[in-house]
Amino acid sequence: MKNKIYISIITILAVLLQPSCKDLNIDPLNVIQDKDVFATEAGVKGYLATIYRALPIEDFYYRQEGSGFNRQWEHFYHPGALCGELVGPYGSTYDGAGGFGYWPYGDIRTVNYFIGNLPVYGTGFSKEQVDAWLGEAYFCRAYFYFALAKRYGGIPIIRKVQHYPEQSLEELQVHRDKEVDVWNFISDDLDSAYNKMPAASERGRANRYVAAALKSRAMVYAGSIAKYGSENFVAGAARDQGYVGIPAAAAAGFFQRAWDAAKLLEGHYSLYRKKTDKELNYADLFLDKESTENILVRDYSLTTGTAHSWDATMTCRFMTADGLSRAYPTLELVERFTGLLPVVNADGTPRRFDNTSQLAQGLEPRLLATIYFPGATLRGKQFDMQRGIYEHFAGTAADELGQNPPNRQFRHLAGKTETLFNGMRIIGFTGISTDGDDLSRTGFYIRKYVDYNRAQSQCGLYMSTQSWIDMRYAEVLLNRAEAAFELNNIVDARNMINDIRDRAGAPLLTGTFTIDTVRNERCKELAFEKQYWWDLRRWRIADRLLDNTKYHAMMPYYIADEQKYIFLREFEPFQRSYNFEKKYYYEPIPGGELGKNPNLYPNNPNH
Amino acid sequence: MKRPTFDACVHVMKNTGGKSLLLQLLFIGALILSGVEKGAAQKRDDAGQALPKTITGQVVDSANGNVLEGVTIGVAGTQSGAISDREGRFTVKVPDGKPISLYVRLVGYRELRIPYSGSGNVVVRLPATTAGLNQVIVTGYGTQRKATVTGAVSVIRASELVVTKNENVINMMTGKLPGLRVVQKSSEPGAYDNVFDIRGMGNPLVVIDGVPRSSGDLSRMDPNEIESISILKDAAAAVYGVRAANGVILVTSKKGTRSLTGKFDITYAVNQSWQQFLNVPQGVDALQYMMLKNEKQKRDFGNNFYNQMPPSFSDADMELYRNGTLKSSDWVGATMKEFAPEIQHTLSVNGGNDKANYFFNLGYFNQDGLFRSGDMNYDRWNFRSNINAKITDRMRAQLLLSGYTDTKNQPGGRGIWEMFKYTWNQLPTDQIYANNNPQYPHLMPDNANPVIMTNAGYVGSQAFKNKNFQGQLALEYDIPAIEGLMARGMYNYGFNIVDNTLVKKSYSLFEYDRQNDKYIGTLVNAPSTVNRTYGNNTSTLYQLSLNYTRKFAGRHNVTGLVLYEESHATADNFYAQREFSLGLPYLFAGDAGNQLGSMDGNGLWETVNKGIVGKVNYDFKGKYLLDFSFRYDGSSKFKPGAQWGFFPAISGGWRLTEEPFFQRFVSPNILSNLKLRASYGRTGDDGATGFQYISGYNYPSPGYFFGGNYVNGMASRGVVNPDLTWYTAKTLNMGIDFDLLKGMIGGSVDYFIRNRDGLLATRTTTLPGTVGTNLPQENLNSDRTRGIEIVLTHRNTIRDFSYNISANVASTRTMLRVVQQTKAGNSYENWKNSQQNRYTNIWWGKQYGGQFSSYDQIYHYNVNTGGGNQNVVPGDYYYQDWNNDGVIDGKDESPIAVRDLPLINFGMTLGAAWKGVDFNMLLQGATDFYVQYAEQMAEPLMYGRSALTQFLDRWHTADPNADVFDPNTQWVPGKYPAMGSPVAEGTKAVQDASYLRIKSLEIGYTIPKKLLSHMGISNLRAYVNSYNLATFTGLKNSDPEHPGTVANGADWNYSQGGYKYPMNRTFSVGASVTF
């Protein structure tokens, strides 16, 4: 018996000392290693996808402050609304002038790591293949540095992955490089990219001409900073040491490089001219994925959660299924195309219209494809624009506009579309309300990039999938025209401008030709493409253009007793004034970075 | 234990797998049984013959007749003695023929001396000295009598739990356990929306019937199936090793009652409640809104200082509401109900005989939400079957099966918080239905018509389902050769299934063109989609242990435990989504385009934990107490080679009242119990640190379109620290327990200090951003949490009337000891941001000065309030110039309050019984508790939307058309500043949320047995109950537990901008009947 008991005990002890059945060494399943990344085509592609995604492409999502490149739906925080293309939710230029502390050295490290490790692990690939990928990496690196240089001027150039603690802290606390050196570094990287990459690439990726296009953009920036930044600047230690500012003498060289780079694209891309109707052609240019003008695009889709909200936020809720609009083209931008609109008779009285759509008659097709005018049609609905009702209107427009609002006794305004005057709706369904800003404040809406083919029910937040055209051939022609003009090659500049104007449906230029002609064409052609903010800065004219500046609206009113419409050129209802301080030609180096590295001092002047 | 041993073990057992272990266990059990049964019987026979004379007997509690185990029975003047077994039975040898005296001794009971001369069975009825001392308390991997407990352990039992009626077990614990802090954030059905911790230490480990589970599993238990809940607050938790640093909540389910007759009870209980929603804000009406909006427009300095803008709303706009053409919309009333029902049914069977006993429980719970649509609700089924069987005299088995399934329904498409946000902020000038025609839901900004978005008929529905099952088999065997040695094996298998269906439907919203009498509709929320998510996690756990309990020489009580535990958990999931055009919201009927199918990569994981636990408890005559325990714990979350940690604990106690010299000073009749105790031990916290040692790339990461196709990206994990490990906590606890006047008054005081080391931090050698990467986190920082807990109890019986009072108060605070931090730019910032040796959760802000009452005062005010005082109007707040620099700015911030959970929590239970009537009231409260509300609760007309009615009490001009910036304008004062003025901050915004509430109140009546016995009913009790009956607080317009903004950088979801589902008050009636 006892034996059995002891056997039992031993058995139980054996169970107690039961070996563990599970191994403690368990790796997470979603982590992969270098060799799997750099030695396989799929791995390299995935790595490059991460880099491309981080590229500082100022697409639909971009805003000049706050969240910067981080994705949010509020596309009406548009940089154009800081500087007079649009009036929007920004209170003044200062809302965006200080930037958002962009400092993409993490992404630059990712690129540098790729440049360093692809040749090590990627021995199984052909040299052409490795070169093509390296070329893309150089292109991307140049793009990051371009985004830094246009904000801060000279910043540290990091060419290789840095290691701590292998490298001492002293060594890692790098100094700023001179602004001119940064622009030259960008130029060199783009040359490397051009030389390594083939002539063609998948949609969305760089090839040698994409690198050349970026070079034409970057060099025209550098040239104008050298030329105009030497005339209009804020003095300070950073400038004295060359961290900001480029010697004027370097301007011509940069402009020449811009011109040369732009010239390389000739014959490889062309302006979009698919449709004979010039207005429709220009509108479709931004929607047709097969456009011959596209150089570098960024795509979006619903299922990947990348779709944007341009349709839902550029026109009011009347035309969409969700969201709201808050940024509206200024009358000043319209007048770049048209001069003063013919809304006042010779005797100073407002011209009478039978309906509001008459205002747009005979205007340049490109303008009408860029901006929705009163009476235009979108998704089966008309832009119903009306500021208010006059019981009757006598006298001149100027007299009426000189009155303070309480004294305009025959005028009726309203905050809501429900409000009627003698059975007539006081305001239009698309504006202009006294309450809030989710209906037009200026009488206009953005048309560029708006997908008019999209059903209204599909115009919700994060539902738009039209591609962002980061670089298109028209911009390269404008870069070339600007560089040509700065290099006194007026003929080439005029040819480029006229090519664009022909496509736009605008009369060709023949007479006098100034730098303002080139710039004005650029502003019109690239309106709302997030170029204007940077153009005003690199031309160093922002402080003059934004000097307690208020923008205007074209206000349609119904005159009840005449049953006619008039338009008054009034301030936009919020009457916001915009200013630009010269110090903002350079953004301040982010404060946190200065704290971590004292060698980044001196900060940019007056910051 | 070294790793190689385990590796060897792994090889041996590689092919057996975890699950076959159960079979092995059963097999071995059977083997033992077949052999041992006879042997045991044989032994008893042998013993009987060997002795000249024996006395057999049984010891029971004189008060309730419960059998008492572990009682020492000795023969005076001899060495012979015995200890009572599980049934309270004992056998002692006595010298033949002589009259003797037996002493019977058990801690917490009066020692008896019984003269014995006859023969046969004795039944000893032992009177308790103090009732509480004999409570058996569940501690980590075992039980202890309260009298001999040396750690900081608090317990509540079933009867104390269920007097609070709530859907969430954690809320039912509020105020009853000193050191447990509970804040209920909302009463949202099925959300189990609360935060809780033990002693301010962070998320505790929840262990239900020996198995680590989630706090959600505890919340979802049927309270009627809980026997007791213990919280281990100090080093007593060390037996749970690397997961125990924040304390442990141990839940024990009810087991069947053993009886010789095989008697059983069937109990049916029902509780019907009506929820009333507390502090639901109300919005202003249309005319008020227009007036406020015009005031705000006028006060806009930038736009109105020189040339004035027209008012937002003209007289014509307002006239529509004055003359009744349009009606103001009551959004809150149209969307939400004031009352909603809630019901709980429970059916349980409890019984057994001396061979087997069982407890079965079936519970159903249903709670309705506050939306008028009725589309938010929750239901839950719980079941449990606990069976204990005595297979042989030495062999016992326990089979615990339990599970729940629940469904939370809510309207589709949007978060609950949005439904509140949009209901509160919706403009009263917007119509609910276009032209008030219910066929045409009115178009709203963001398509957020709250009446429609809370209605599943329009927007679709969301259903969140859980199915949980736990099955546990344990075998116990009393090893014959060594008395008091018991072997135990346990295996638990559990799984949880998450099964969610989200249907988003498109529908139309309309505008009304009054001029042309036309409805203009737009389809919104398109496309309609159906999304299904399915996830499961499975966990297994087994334990093998040797337990030893023995009393030597009637004085030395020894218990010991060696246990091996291994647990394994896996989780997996996937989801699919399709758009649908037909009205069938199922995946099979979806459209071909835009399909989604994937999984949440973070929901795919596997962890293994192994541990060896050892415990020794020793007490000498119940006077000197010494406990030692350890756990050698391994976790798969860490780097191979660094997965194992050792977590020891030691504790001791001294019961002075057992000392004769002490009894001479103070009579045991006055001070019946005084115990000093202390504990110290080491625990770990692996919550935040798992798998951080692995470098490489996270895949998939956000990607990019190449050639029109999306390519997944690869995000570097950066520089990692391969040596990263768990936090380590060392806890010291000191306490005194006392009982006065034979238990009439009792109490205890505890002081604790927990030092944590190895908190994650990044070294201050901050790398410049240009390096492009950060230093990895290391185990560098440390903190200290200290606090005190006091419990006082009083119980008394005066003839038929008995009553008891139990009050507790606890306070805790955490201080950072070592903090890696960089120097700030100036001395003020340096001082403000310095964390070293400073309490956490300090709330910084400006000191409120007052409200400007006139332009004169503003004109003469010599401190710059921020904008040069240009844009200041009467009624605006001003703040103290704390640093006297003439400007109010961020540098005027000083510590003004404490953030987040209350520092001091208290509770008091008052119970009374008289004949069949019983009464129970729980008072619960907190102080050193502050809140600040944001968004609409702080700012009227936020984001251009409506205002809550409280803001009508504001400064405004007497003449609505007057110029706000004209110094001659007449103002009407109010509580809040003018519309458009800066919102409150600092001490004006941070409010004291100290509160005391009648958390629960229950009055019951038990119908006398004699009236019912002929109907076969053994017990019938009916009651009325209320939860959150009344709240006393200085806080206005909100419930104090309604969460406000939390510490900077904290999860937004904590308070969701204050748009939380409200708290409720319930009124319940209920009854339970036992057959």
Short mmCIF file of C-alpha atoms in Angstrom, two decimals, chain A residues 1 4-6 8-9 11-13 15-16 18-34 37-38 42-43 45-50 52-53 57 103 105-106 109 113 156 158 162 164 169 172-174 202-205 297-304 306 317-318 320-324 381 387 404-405 411 413-420 423-426 429 434-436 456-458 463 550 573-576 593 596-597, chain B residues 3 6 9-10 13 16-17 21 24-25 28 32 35-36 39 289-290 293 297 303 307-314 316-317 320-321 326 429-430 442-443 446-447 477 479-481 487 511-515 520 522-524 526-527 542 544-546 564 566 568 594-596 602 604 606 608 610 634-636 640 643-644 691 693-699 702-708 710-714 717 765-773 775:
data_model
loop_
_atom_site.label_atom_id
_atom_site.label_comp_id
_atom_site.label_asym_id
_atom_site.label_seq_id
_atom_site.Cartn_x
_atom_site.Cartn_y
_atom_site.Cartn_z
CA MET A 1 0.00 0.00 0.00
CA LYS A 4 1.30 2.99 -4.08
CA ILE A 5 1.07 6.10 -2.00
CA TYR A 6 4.66 6.99 -2.69
CA SER A 8 1.23 8.64 -6.25
CA ILE A 9 3.30 11.33 -4.58
CA THR A 11 3.60 11.10 -9.89
CA ILE A 12 2.15 14.27 -8.50
CA LEU A 13 5.60 15.74 -8.02
CA VAL A 15 3.32 16.69 -12.66
CA LEU A 16 4.33 19.59 -10.48
CA GLN A 18 5.94 19.46 -15.33
CA PRO A 19 7.97 21.00 -18.06
CA SER A 20 6.72 24.22 -19.46
CA CYS A 21 5.11 23.68 -22.78
CA LYS A 22 5.32 27.14 -24.27
CA ASP A 23 8.44 29.00 -25.22
CA LEU A 24 8.83 32.50 -23.84
CA ASN A 25 10.64 33.68 -26.97
CA ILE A 26 7.88 35.09 -29.13
CA ASP A 27 8.48 37.84 -31.66
CA PRO A 28 5.77 40.24 -32.74
CA LEU A 29 4.54 39.32 -36.21
CA ASN A 30 4.49 42.76 -37.81
CA VAL A 31 8.16 43.68 -37.51
CA ILE A 32 10.62 43.10 -40.35
CA GLN A 33 14.36 43.56 -40.65
CA ASP A 34 16.83 45.38 -42.95
CA VAL A 37 13.77 45.41 -46.88
CA PHE A 38 16.82 46.21 -48.99
CA ALA A 42 8.93 44.69 -52.69
CA GLY A 43 10.93 45.75 -49.65
CA LYS A 45 9.32 49.71 -52.90
CA GLY A 46 7.75 49.76 -49.47
CA TYR A 47 10.69 51.73 -48.08
CA LEU A 48 10.44 54.24 -50.91
CA ALA A 49 6.68 54.47 -50.37
CA THR A 50 7.36 55.65 -46.83
CA TYR A 52 7.41 59.52 -50.89
CA ARG A 53 4.55 59.73 -48.45
CA ILE A 57 4.22 68.13 -51.34
CA TRP A 103 12.09 70.04 -39.40
CA TYR A 105 15.46 65.45 -40.46
CA GLY A 106 13.83 62.18 -39.47
CA ARG A 109 17.71 60.21 -42.06
CA TYR A 113 19.91 55.31 -44.51
CA PRO A 156 22.55 72.13 -41.54
CA ILE A 158 23.22 66.18 -43.25
CA GLN A 162 24.59 60.01 -37.83
CA TYR A 164 25.07 58.24 -31.19
CA LEU A 169 27.29 65.08 -28.88
CA LEU A 172 26.28 66.03 -33.64
CA GLN A 173 25.57 69.61 -32.61
CA VAL A 174 26.11 70.77 -36.16
CA GLU A 202 5.55 54.86 -62.90
CA ARG A 203 2.86 57.44 -62.16
CA GLY A 204 3.59 59.15 -58.87
CA ARG A 205 7.35 58.49 -58.90
CA VAL A 297 1.22 63.73 -59.18
CA ARG A 298 0.02 62.37 -55.89
CA ASP A 299 -2.93 60.00 -55.90
CA TYR A 300 -5.65 59.30 -53.37
CA SER A 301 -8.24 56.62 -52.88
CA LEU A 302 -11.18 55.81 -50.67
CA THR A 303 -10.19 52.34 -49.57
CA THR A 304 -6.76 53.40 -48.35
CA THR A 306 -6.19 58.81 -48.26
CA ARG A 317 -22.98 72.68 -48.55
CA PHE A 318 -25.67 73.52 -51.15
CA THR A 320 -22.05 69.00 -51.59
CA ALA A 321 -23.09 66.27 -49.20
CA ASP A 322 -21.07 67.22 -46.15
CA GLY A 323 -18.49 69.66 -44.90
CA LEU A 324 -18.50 73.37 -45.50
CA LYS A 381 -27.51 73.58 -59.24
CA ARG A 387 -26.17 89.71 -50.62
CA ASN A 404 -22.22 103.34 -42.70
CA PRO A 405 -24.39 100.19 -42.66
CA ARG A 411 -31.05 97.67 -47.83
CA LEU A 413 -29.61 91.76 -45.21
CA ALA A 414 -30.18 88.45 -43.47
CA GLY A 415 -28.42 85.63 -41.73
CA LYS A 416 -30.67 82.88 -43.00
CA THR A 417 -32.14 81.75 -46.28
CA GLU A 418 -35.51 81.33 -44.58
CA THR A 419 -35.80 85.07 -44.12
CA LEU A 420 -38.07 86.71 -46.69
CA GLY A 423 -42.13 86.95 -50.07
CA MET A 424 -38.66 87.21 -51.62
CA ARG A 425 -35.67 85.39 -50.19
CA ILE A 426 -33.21 88.04 -48.99
CA PHE A 429 -28.59 79.76 -51.14
CA THR A 434 -24.52 88.18 -42.40
CA ASP A 435 -24.03 85.12 -40.22
CA GLY A 436 -20.88 83.05 -40.36
CA GLN A 456 -23.42 65.55 -55.04
CA SER A 457 -23.95 62.65 -52.66
CA GLN A 458 -20.31 61.65 -53.23
CA MET A 463 -14.34 61.29 -50.42
CA LYS A 550 -8.33 94.56 -47.03
CA PRO A 573 -17.94 91.25 -44.89
CA PHE A 574 -15.29 90.35 -42.30
CA GLN A 575 -13.14 93.31 -43.38
CA ARG A 576 -10.00 91.55 -42.29
CA GLU A 593 15.65 72.72 -31.99
CA LYS A 596 18.68 71.08 -28.29
CA ASN A 597 21.52 72.49 -30.35
CA ARG B 3 16.51 28.98 -18.16
CA PHE B 6 13.10 25.16 -18.80
CA CYS B 9 11.62 20.78 -20.12
CA VAL B 10 10.48 22.24 -23.38
CA MET B 13 7.13 18.22 -23.51
CA THR B 16 2.24 17.38 -25.67
CA GLY B 17 0.87 20.90 -26.00
CA LEU B 21 -2.22 18.76 -19.77
CA GLN B 24 -2.80 14.23 -18.05
CA LEU B 25 -4.08 15.72 -14.89
CA ILE B 28 -3.03 11.03 -12.97
CA ILE B 32 -4.10 8.06 -7.69
CA GLY B 35 -4.78 3.18 -5.59
CA VAL B 36 -5.25 5.47 -2.73
CA GLY B 39 -5.01 2.73 1.37
CA TYR B 289 -29.60 82.71 -29.63
CA MET B 290 -30.02 85.51 -32.16
CA LYS B 293 -25.10 86.09 -31.61
CA GLN B 297 -20.78 90.22 -33.48
CA ASN B 303 -14.43 94.20 -37.10
CA ASN B 307 -16.80 100.85 -38.95
CA GLN B 308 -19.57 98.63 -37.72
CA MET B 309 -20.74 95.46 -39.34
CA PRO B 310 -24.42 94.77 -39.77
CA PRO B 311 -25.80 92.49 -37.04
CA SER B 312 -25.83 88.77 -37.75
CA PHE B 313 -29.57 88.68 -37.51
CA SER B 314 -31.79 91.44 -38.73
CA ALA B 316 -36.72 90.47 -40.08
CA ASP B 317 -34.84 87.32 -39.12
CA LEU B 320 -40.13 85.06 -38.00
CA TYR B 321 -39.88 83.64 -34.49
CA LEU B 326 -40.91 79.65 -37.39
CA THR B 429 -33.02 78.62 -35.35
CA ASP B 430 -32.48 75.48 -37.39
CA HIS B 442 -33.75 69.33 -42.05
CA LEU B 443 -30.25 69.85 -43.34
CA ASP B 446 -21.93 68.63 -40.68
CA ASN B 447 -25.16 66.77 -41.55
CA TYR B 477 -5.48 15.58 -3.31
CA ILE B 479 -1.25 13.43 0.24
CA PRO B 480 -1.47 10.63 2.76
CA ALA B 481 2.09 10.29 3.96
CA ALA B 487 -1.46 18.74 -4.09
CA GLU B 511 -33.63 72.52 -47.16
CA TYR B 512 -36.83 74.39 -47.68
CA ASP B 513 -37.10 77.09 -50.30
CA ARG B 514 -39.82 79.16 -48.70
CA GLN B 515 -40.00 81.59 -51.59
CA ILE B 520 -34.25 70.79 -51.80
CA THR B 522 -29.34 66.01 -50.73
CA LEU B 523 -28.35 62.44 -50.18
CA VAL B 524 -25.83 62.28 -47.36
CA ALA B 526 -23.35 57.92 -48.94
CA PRO B 527 -22.33 55.29 -49.77
CA TYR B 542 -2.57 26.01 -15.57
CA LEU B 544 0.29 22.92 -10.17
CA SER B 545 0.85 23.33 -6.51
CA LEU B 546 1.72 21.71 -3.23
CA TYR B 564 4.01 26.60 -10.81
CA GLU B 566 1.91 29.02 -16.89
CA HIS B 568 -0.64 31.52 -22.71
CA ASN B 594 -14.41 49.68 -52.79
CA GLN B 595 -14.37 46.51 -50.72
CA LEU B 596 -12.17 46.42 -47.68
CA ASN B 602 -2.02 45.33 -33.18
CA LEU B 604 -2.66 39.96 -33.44
CA GLU B 606 0.68 36.08 -28.37
CA VAL B 608 3.34 33.59 -22.50
CA LYS B 610 5.41 31.53 -16.44
CA GLY B 634 8.88 35.13 -16.68
CA SER B 635 7.20 37.07 -19.45
CA SER B 636 7.50 36.73 -23.21
CA PRO B 640 15.33 36.50 -24.48
CA GLN B 643 12.58 37.64 -19.27
CA TRP B 644 12.76 36.50 -15.69
CA PHE B 691 8.29 44.17 -27.17
CA TYR B 693 13.48 45.79 -27.54
CA ILE B 694 12.92 44.75 -31.15
CA SER B 695 14.38 46.94 -33.91
CA GLY B 696 13.45 46.92 -37.55
CA TYR B 697 10.38 48.20 -39.35
CA ASN B 698 6.70 48.23 -38.56
CA TYR B 699 4.80 46.81 -41.47
CA PRO B 702 1.12 54.30 -44.21
CA GLY B 703 2.10 53.96 -47.85
CA TYR B 704 1.96 55.71 -51.18
CA PHE B 705 0.57 55.39 -54.67
CA PHE B 706 3.02 54.07 -57.23
CA GLY B 707 1.58 53.61 -60.71
CA GLY B 708 -1.91 54.16 -59.35
CA TYR B 710 -1.15 51.74 -53.16
CA VAL B 711 2.11 50.36 -51.80
CA ASN B 712 2.32 49.79 -48.06
CA GLY B 713 5.09 51.68 -46.32
CA MET B 714 7.63 50.56 -43.81
CA ARG B 717 11.12 51.56 -35.24
CA THR B 765 21.43 64.12 -23.50
CA THR B 766 18.90 65.27 -26.03
CA LEU B 767 20.05 64.70 -29.54
CA PRO B 768 19.73 67.59 -31.96
CA GLY B 769 16.78 67.15 -34.29
CA THR B 770 19.17 67.02 -37.22
CA VAL B 771 20.23 63.52 -36.20
CA GLY B 772 16.75 62.54 -37.23
CA THR B 773 16.08 60.09 -34.45
CA LEU B 775 17.37 58.24 -28.09
#
